[in-house]
């Protein structure tokens, strides 16, 4: 039996089938430390949402890959205990490698209990991307691990790779890519980007409430892709909304985050109702965590117990994840 099954994790296959039918998206939240992981589990149990625990190679380096794997194992036990205490159902948990860039990294994750991996060959040529992705799929499927591939390049920073501008996914390439590689889901580029600086205010219009509204995502490309590969699970990366409330708290408490505009929640809601079955969110968690810590430390300059500022940061994360599940991705109540 595959290691992840022994641990109590699931791969993404059923999750995506249900999400496609139910017209919602499964949240994929990144974690690097205990507080982020606790918050994801608490929020997803309380909203009864399936969830993909997402780990980047940077997270593996930061937290130690062995410890991270045991943290995920601990998260399953915590989730079961919490569900029992609250008298609610347990939730499906997948452990996913975010932006895997080599076969060796994907293999290492699969062998240590991940139930899903992303092989991101989007920076390579189309042919090289197919070759690399196919190799990972062959190995992963022997272990019943699901694989996410990527076509098109998002602007922004992923680990050490920086792309200045987006290259949208070419709908005419998706059929060949999916057929030749055997991937289970496909990340596409339709105008989202990584990090907190997705759009500049100059690229946006201001609405009646004084909020910057960026140009709409390329739903036309998404629709063309859906026609080419009907019923196939699509993934959106770079889907943080960069909440102005969090940015304001950061800036009011000695921080300096300027001119950052994210993806409006209404557009994510629209995407979640389509073939988009997985939505990746990392930066919004970073912003809320930073906001809560900065506020605490400014208000209580004598405080030096990390629990006193990491605790409120964890609470802020729980609220944010619950909000996303309930009002943005529509995954609440779908576990
Ligand atoms: O897409 C990138 C994710 O937000 C992970 O970021 O590589 O800094 O851990 P990271
Ligand atoms: P954000 O930076 O928009 O949160 O995107 C995260 C992501 O795509 C992780 O793979
Ligand atoms: Zn990403």
Short mmCIF file of C-alpha atoms and ligand atoms in Angstrom, two decimals:
data_model
loop_
_atom_site.label_atom_id
_atom_site.label_comp_id
_atom_site.label_asym_id
_atom_site.label_seq_id
_atom_site.Cartn_x
_atom_site.Cartn_y
_atom_site.Cartn_z
CA UNK A 1 0.00 0.00 0.00
CA UNK A 2 1.23 3.51 -0.81
CA UNK A 3 2.73 5.27 2.20
CA UNK A 4 0.29 8.19 2.08
CA UNK A 5 -2.68 5.83 2.40
CA UNK A 6 -1.18 4.26 5.50
CA UNK A 7 -0.88 7.77 6.95
CA UNK A 8 -4.56 8.51 6.26
CA UNK A 9 -4.06 10.98 3.41
CA UNK A 10 -5.89 10.91 0.09
CA UNK A 11 -4.79 11.85 -3.41
CA UNK A 12 -6.68 14.56 -5.30
CA UNK A 13 -8.63 12.35 -7.75
CA UNK A 14 -11.94 12.07 -5.84
CA UNK A 15 -11.55 15.58 -4.42
CA UNK A 16 -11.48 17.00 -7.95
CA UNK A 17 -14.30 14.80 -9.26
CA UNK A 18 -16.52 16.09 -6.44
CA UNK A 19 -15.38 19.68 -6.92
CA UNK A 20 -16.14 19.51 -10.65
CA UNK A 21 -19.64 18.16 -9.99
CA UNK A 22 -20.33 20.50 -7.08
CA UNK A 23 -18.95 23.58 -8.87
CA UNK A 24 -16.50 24.63 -6.19
CA UNK A 25 -12.70 24.60 -5.81
CA UNK A 26 -10.64 22.74 -3.22
CA UNK A 27 -8.35 25.11 -1.29
CA UNK A 28 -4.62 24.52 -1.52
CA UNK A 29 -2.99 26.39 1.35
CA UNK A 30 0.79 26.53 1.79
CA UNK A 31 2.37 25.92 5.17
CA UNK A 32 5.89 26.31 6.52
CA UNK A 33 5.34 26.16 10.26
CA UNK A 34 3.13 24.84 13.05
CA UNK A 35 0.81 27.83 13.39
CA UNK A 36 -0.06 27.88 9.69
CA UNK A 37 -0.75 24.16 9.71
CA UNK A 38 -2.88 24.33 12.87
CA UNK A 39 -4.90 27.20 11.40
CA UNK A 40 -5.56 25.34 8.15
CA UNK A 41 -6.77 22.26 10.02
CA UNK A 42 -8.98 24.17 12.47
CA UNK A 43 -10.56 26.31 9.72
CA UNK A 44 -11.19 23.36 7.40
CA UNK A 45 -12.66 21.13 10.12
CA UNK A 46 -14.88 24.00 11.33
CA UNK A 47 -16.13 24.67 7.79
CA UNK A 48 -16.16 20.98 6.83
CA UNK A 49 -13.97 21.59 3.77
CA UNK A 50 -11.61 19.19 2.00
CA UNK A 51 -8.11 20.67 1.87
CA UNK A 52 -4.78 20.31 0.11
CA UNK A 53 -1.84 20.93 2.44
CA UNK A 54 0.73 22.45 0.16
CA UNK A 55 4.49 22.34 0.65
CA UNK A 56 7.01 24.14 -1.59
CA UNK A 57 10.64 23.11 -1.90
CA UNK A 58 11.42 26.32 0.02
CA UNK A 59 9.15 25.12 2.83
CA UNK A 60 10.94 21.77 2.88
CA UNK A 61 14.27 23.53 3.25
CA UNK A 62 12.95 25.96 5.87
CA UNK A 63 11.16 23.52 8.12
CA UNK A 64 13.29 20.41 7.42
CA UNK A 65 11.74 17.89 5.06
CA UNK A 66 11.53 15.12 7.63
CA UNK A 67 9.90 17.29 10.27
CA UNK A 68 7.44 18.65 7.70
CA UNK A 69 6.35 15.16 6.75
CA UNK A 70 5.75 14.26 10.40
CA UNK A 71 3.89 17.55 10.86
CA UNK A 72 1.51 16.48 8.12
CA UNK A 73 1.11 13.12 9.84
CA UNK A 74 0.37 14.96 13.09
CA UNK A 75 -2.13 17.14 11.26
CA UNK A 76 -4.18 14.05 10.39
CA UNK A 77 -4.30 12.99 14.05
CA UNK A 78 -5.18 16.54 15.10
CA UNK A 79 -7.93 16.74 12.47
CA UNK A 80 -9.46 13.43 13.65
CA UNK A 81 -9.36 14.49 17.29
CA UNK A 82 -10.88 17.88 16.54
CA UNK A 83 -13.67 16.38 14.43
CA UNK A 84 -14.49 13.96 17.26
CA UNK A 85 -14.51 16.74 19.88
CA UNK A 86 -16.82 18.87 17.77
CA UNK A 87 -18.99 15.93 16.74
CA UNK A 88 -18.44 16.63 13.03
CA UNK A 89 -17.15 14.52 10.13
CA UNK A 90 -13.47 14.13 9.42
CA UNK A 91 -12.23 15.92 6.29
CA UNK A 92 -10.16 14.64 3.35
CA UNK A 93 -6.54 15.83 3.49
CA UNK A 94 -4.03 15.67 0.65
CA UNK A 95 -0.33 16.45 1.05
CA UNK A 96 0.92 18.12 -2.10
CA UNK A 97 4.31 19.26 -3.40
CA UNK A 98 3.96 22.80 -4.78
CA UNK A 99 6.08 23.71 -7.83
CA UNK A 100 8.26 20.62 -7.92
CA UNK A 101 10.97 21.37 -10.46
CA UNK A 102 12.80 18.04 -10.85
CA UNK A 103 11.92 14.36 -11.14
CA UNK A 104 14.16 13.65 -8.13
CA UNK A 105 12.28 16.10 -5.87
CA UNK A 106 8.90 14.63 -6.87
CA UNK A 107 10.22 11.09 -6.31
CA UNK A 108 11.55 12.01 -2.87
CA UNK A 109 8.18 13.49 -1.87
CA UNK A 110 6.28 10.47 -3.16
CA UNK A 111 8.58 8.13 -1.25
CA UNK A 112 8.07 10.08 1.98
CA UNK A 113 4.29 10.14 2.00
CA UNK A 114 3.02 12.90 -0.30
CA UNK A 115 -0.25 11.99 -1.97
CA UNK A 116 0.04 14.50 -4.80
CA UNK A 117 2.86 16.35 -6.56
CA UNK A 118 3.17 19.23 -8.97
CA UNK A 119 5.84 19.02 -11.61
CA UNK A 120 6.24 22.52 -12.94
CA UNK A 121 7.91 22.30 -16.32
CA UNK A 122 6.32 25.55 -17.48
CA UNK A 123 9.69 27.30 -17.79
CA UNK A 124 10.93 24.64 -20.24
CA UNK A 125 10.06 24.22 -23.91
CA UNK A 126 6.72 22.49 -24.63
CA UNK A 127 8.54 19.27 -25.61
CA UNK A 128 10.81 19.25 -22.54
CA UNK A 129 7.79 20.03 -20.31
CA UNK A 130 5.96 16.99 -21.75
CA UNK A 131 9.00 14.73 -21.32
CA UNK A 132 9.63 15.75 -17.69
CA UNK A 133 5.95 15.66 -16.71
CA UNK A 134 5.41 12.24 -18.31
CA UNK A 135 8.37 10.81 -16.38
CA UNK A 136 6.96 12.07 -13.08
CA UNK A 137 3.45 10.82 -13.93
CA UNK A 138 4.75 7.31 -14.69
CA UNK A 139 6.51 7.08 -11.33
CA UNK A 140 3.72 8.77 -9.36
CA UNK A 141 0.95 6.62 -10.80
CA UNK A 142 2.81 3.45 -9.78
CA UNK A 143 2.24 4.76 -6.23
CA UNK A 144 -1.31 6.04 -6.91
CA UNK A 145 -0.08 9.59 -6.37
CA UNK A 146 -1.79 12.27 -8.49
CA UNK A 147 0.18 14.77 -10.57
CA UNK A 148 -0.43 18.42 -11.48
CA UNK A 149 1.34 19.82 -14.55
CA UNK A 150 1.55 23.41 -15.77
CA UNK A 151 1.24 25.05 -19.17
CA UNK A 152 1.83 28.78 -19.52
CA UNK A 153 3.94 30.96 -17.25
CA UNK A 154 2.65 33.11 -14.37
CA UNK A 155 4.35 36.39 -13.58
CA UNK A 156 5.91 36.73 -10.13
CA UNK A 157 8.25 34.73 -7.94
CA UNK A 158 8.10 30.98 -7.29
CA UNK A 159 10.98 29.76 -5.19
CA UNK A 160 14.03 31.00 -7.10
CA UNK A 161 12.35 31.50 -10.47
CA UNK A 162 11.22 35.03 -11.35
CA UNK A 163 9.07 35.78 -14.42
CA UNK A 164 8.50 39.44 -15.28
CA UNK A 165 5.37 38.92 -17.35
CA UNK A 166 2.72 36.22 -17.83
CA UNK A 167 2.63 33.96 -20.85
CA UNK A 168 -0.97 32.83 -21.08
CA UNK A 169 -1.70 29.16 -21.66
CA UNK A 170 -2.27 28.34 -25.34
CA UNK A 171 -5.59 26.42 -25.49
CA UNK A 172 -4.41 24.59 -28.62
CA UNK A 173 -1.61 22.91 -26.63
CA UNK A 174 -3.66 21.46 -23.78
CA UNK A 175 -5.04 18.35 -25.49
CA UNK A 176 -1.60 17.17 -26.62
CA UNK A 177 -0.09 17.96 -23.21
CA UNK A 178 -2.73 16.12 -21.22
CA UNK A 179 -2.78 13.10 -23.58
CA UNK A 180 0.99 12.72 -23.84
CA UNK A 181 1.76 13.23 -20.16
CA UNK A 182 -1.17 11.52 -18.43
CA UNK A 183 -1.39 14.31 -15.81
CA UNK A 184 -4.38 14.42 -13.45
CA UNK A 185 -4.78 18.20 -13.34
CA UNK A 186 -3.40 21.21 -15.16
CA UNK A 187 -2.32 24.60 -13.82
CA UNK A 188 -2.97 27.34 -16.36
CA UNK A 189 -2.00 30.97 -16.78
CA UNK A 190 -4.94 33.36 -17.33
CA UNK A 191 -3.74 36.50 -15.55
CA UNK A 192 -3.10 35.47 -11.95
CA UNK A 193 0.46 35.82 -10.64
CA UNK A 194 2.47 34.89 -7.57
CA UNK A 195 3.16 37.11 -4.57
CA UNK A 196 1.53 40.23 -3.11
CA UNK A 197 2.32 42.56 -6.04
CA UNK A 198 0.11 41.24 -8.80
CA UNK A 199 -1.16 44.47 -10.34
CA UNK A 200 0.00 48.06 -10.02
CA UNK A 201 -2.67 50.65 -9.19
CA UNK A 202 -1.95 52.26 -12.58
CA UNK A 203 -3.18 49.06 -14.27
CA UNK A 204 -6.48 49.22 -12.35
CA UNK A 205 -9.67 51.25 -12.26
CA UNK A 206 -11.04 52.61 -8.96
CA UNK A 207 -14.56 51.55 -8.00
CA UNK A 208 -17.13 53.61 -6.05
CA UNK A 209 -15.62 52.45 -2.73
CA UNK A 210 -12.17 53.61 -3.76
CA UNK A 211 -10.96 50.02 -4.26
CA UNK A 212 -8.59 49.29 -7.14
CA UNK A 213 -10.10 46.79 -9.58
CA UNK A 214 -7.56 45.08 -11.85
CA UNK A 215 -8.20 43.91 -15.40
CA UNK A 216 -10.37 40.80 -15.49
CA UNK A 217 -8.78 37.35 -15.63
CA UNK A 218 -8.80 35.79 -19.11
CA UNK A 219 -11.98 33.78 -18.67
CA UNK A 220 -12.12 33.50 -22.46
CA UNK A 221 -8.94 31.38 -22.38
CA UNK A 222 -10.33 29.28 -19.52
CA UNK A 223 -13.52 28.67 -21.53
CA UNK A 224 -11.56 27.62 -24.62
CA UNK A 225 -9.55 25.20 -22.46
CA UNK A 226 -12.73 23.75 -20.95
CA UNK A 227 -14.04 23.07 -24.45
CA UNK A 228 -10.80 21.33 -25.47
CA UNK A 229 -10.57 19.10 -22.37
CA UNK A 230 -14.10 18.82 -20.97
CA UNK A 231 -14.35 17.66 -17.37
CA UNK A 232 -10.60 17.93 -16.79
CA UNK A 233 -9.45 19.50 -13.48
CA UNK A 234 -7.90 22.94 -13.87
CA UNK A 235 -5.73 24.63 -11.22
CA UNK A 236 -5.27 28.33 -10.50
CA UNK A 237 -2.04 29.45 -8.88
CA UNK A 238 -1.33 32.96 -7.69
CA UNK A 239 -4.89 33.43 -6.42
CA UNK A 240 -4.35 35.65 -3.39
CA UNK A 241 -6.61 38.69 -3.17
CA UNK A 242 -4.15 40.87 -1.19
CA UNK A 243 -6.74 42.09 1.35
CA UNK A 244 -6.51 45.84 1.92
CA UNK A 245 -7.45 45.38 5.61
CA UNK A 246 -4.34 43.30 6.21
CA UNK A 247 -2.14 45.65 4.19
CA UNK A 248 -3.47 48.64 6.19
CA UNK A 249 -2.70 46.95 9.52
CA UNK A 250 0.83 46.16 8.30
CA UNK A 251 1.41 49.74 7.14
CA UNK A 252 -0.10 51.21 10.33
CA UNK A 253 2.33 49.15 12.38
CA UNK A 254 5.70 50.09 10.90
CA UNK A 255 5.33 47.91 7.81
CA UNK A 256 5.71 49.07 4.23
CA UNK A 257 3.60 47.22 1.67
CA UNK A 258 2.66 49.67 -1.09
CA UNK A 259 0.88 49.57 -4.42
CA UNK A 260 -0.17 45.93 -4.22
CA UNK A 261 -3.39 44.77 -5.82
CA UNK A 262 -4.56 41.14 -5.90
CA UNK A 263 -7.22 39.03 -7.59
CA UNK A 264 -10.76 40.17 -6.69
CA UNK A 265 -12.73 37.54 -4.79
CA UNK A 266 -15.70 37.71 -7.21
CA UNK A 267 -13.42 36.59 -10.03
CA UNK A 268 -12.17 33.65 -7.96
CA UNK A 269 -15.77 32.71 -7.14
CA UNK A 270 -16.54 32.69 -10.85
CA UNK A 271 -13.47 30.53 -11.54
CA UNK A 272 -14.41 28.11 -8.75
CA UNK A 273 -17.78 27.46 -10.40
CA UNK A 274 -16.00 26.44 -13.64
CA UNK A 275 -13.56 23.58 -14.28
CA UNK A 276 -11.15 25.17 -11.79
CA UNK A 277 -11.01 22.52 -9.05
CA UNK A 278 -7.99 23.74 -7.04
CA UNK A 279 -7.09 27.29 -6.02
CA UNK A 280 -3.68 28.07 -4.51
CA UNK A 281 -3.40 30.69 -1.79
CA UNK A 282 -0.23 31.54 0.10
CA UNK A 283 0.43 35.29 0.07
CA UNK A 284 -2.85 36.26 1.78
CA UNK A 285 -1.90 34.04 4.73
CA UNK A 286 1.53 35.67 4.88
CA UNK A 287 -0.06 39.13 4.90
CA UNK A 288 -2.59 38.33 7.66
CA UNK A 289 0.07 36.64 9.78
CA UNK A 290 2.40 39.62 9.40
CA UNK A 291 -0.41 42.07 10.15
CA UNK A 292 -1.36 40.30 13.40
CA UNK A 293 2.24 40.00 14.57
CA UNK A 294 3.11 43.62 13.78
CA UNK A 295 -0.04 44.88 15.54
CA UNK A 296 0.68 42.80 18.65
CA UNK A 297 4.29 43.83 18.91
CA UNK A 298 3.47 47.50 18.43
CA UNK A 299 0.69 47.40 21.04
CA UNK A 300 2.75 45.42 23.57
CA UNK A 301 6.40 46.44 23.19
CA UNK A 302 7.37 44.58 26.35
CA UNK A 303 6.02 41.23 25.09
CA UNK A 304 8.61 38.59 24.28
CA UNK A 305 6.69 35.32 24.56
CA UNK A 306 6.27 34.10 20.93
CA UNK A 307 2.95 32.46 21.84
CA UNK A 308 1.54 35.92 22.61
CA UNK A 309 2.01 37.14 19.03
CA UNK A 310 1.95 33.86 17.10
CA UNK A 311 -1.35 32.93 18.82
CA UNK A 312 -3.19 36.00 17.45
CA UNK A 313 -1.51 35.41 14.07
CA UNK A 314 -2.92 31.89 14.07
CA UNK A 315 -6.39 33.25 14.92
CA UNK A 316 -6.18 35.70 12.02
CA UNK A 317 -5.29 32.82 9.71
CA UNK A 318 -8.23 30.70 10.93
CA UNK A 319 -10.64 33.57 10.10
CA UNK A 320 -9.10 34.08 6.70
CA UNK A 321 -9.20 30.38 5.69
CA UNK A 322 -12.80 30.06 6.87
CA UNK A 323 -13.75 33.13 4.83
CA UNK A 324 -12.08 31.68 1.71
CA UNK A 325 -13.79 28.30 2.11
CA UNK A 326 -17.21 29.81 2.77
CA UNK A 327 -17.35 32.84 0.50
CA UNK A 328 -14.70 32.45 -2.20
CA UNK A 329 -13.97 28.82 -3.08
CA UNK A 330 -17.32 27.37 -2.03
CA UNK A 331 -15.64 24.32 -0.47
CA UNK A 332 -17.33 24.73 2.93
CA UNK A 333 -19.69 21.85 3.71
CA UNK A 334 -18.19 19.67 0.96
CA UNK A 335 -15.97 17.35 3.05
O1 LIG B 1 4.12 29.71 -5.51
C1 LIG B 1 4.84 29.86 -4.53
C2 LIG B 1 4.32 29.63 -3.16
O2 LIG B 1 3.72 30.78 -2.65
C3 LIG B 1 5.40 29.10 -2.29
O3 LIG B 1 6.31 30.10 -2.01
O4 LIG B 1 8.48 29.05 -2.62
O5 LIG B 1 8.38 31.05 -1.09
O6 LIG B 1 7.60 28.79 -0.31
P1 LIG B 1 7.79 29.73 -1.46
P1 LIG B 2 -0.24 33.54 -4.10
O1 LIG B 2 1.14 34.11 -4.04
O2 LIG B 2 -1.14 34.39 -4.93
O3 LIG B 2 -0.81 33.28 -2.78
O4 LIG B 2 -0.14 32.13 -4.87
C1 LIG B 2 0.31 30.98 -4.20
C2 LIG B 2 0.59 29.87 -5.12
O5 LIG B 2 0.26 29.86 -6.29
C3 LIG B 2 1.30 28.72 -4.56
O6 LIG B 2 1.63 27.78 -5.53
ZN1 LIG B 3 2.04 28.61 -7.45
#
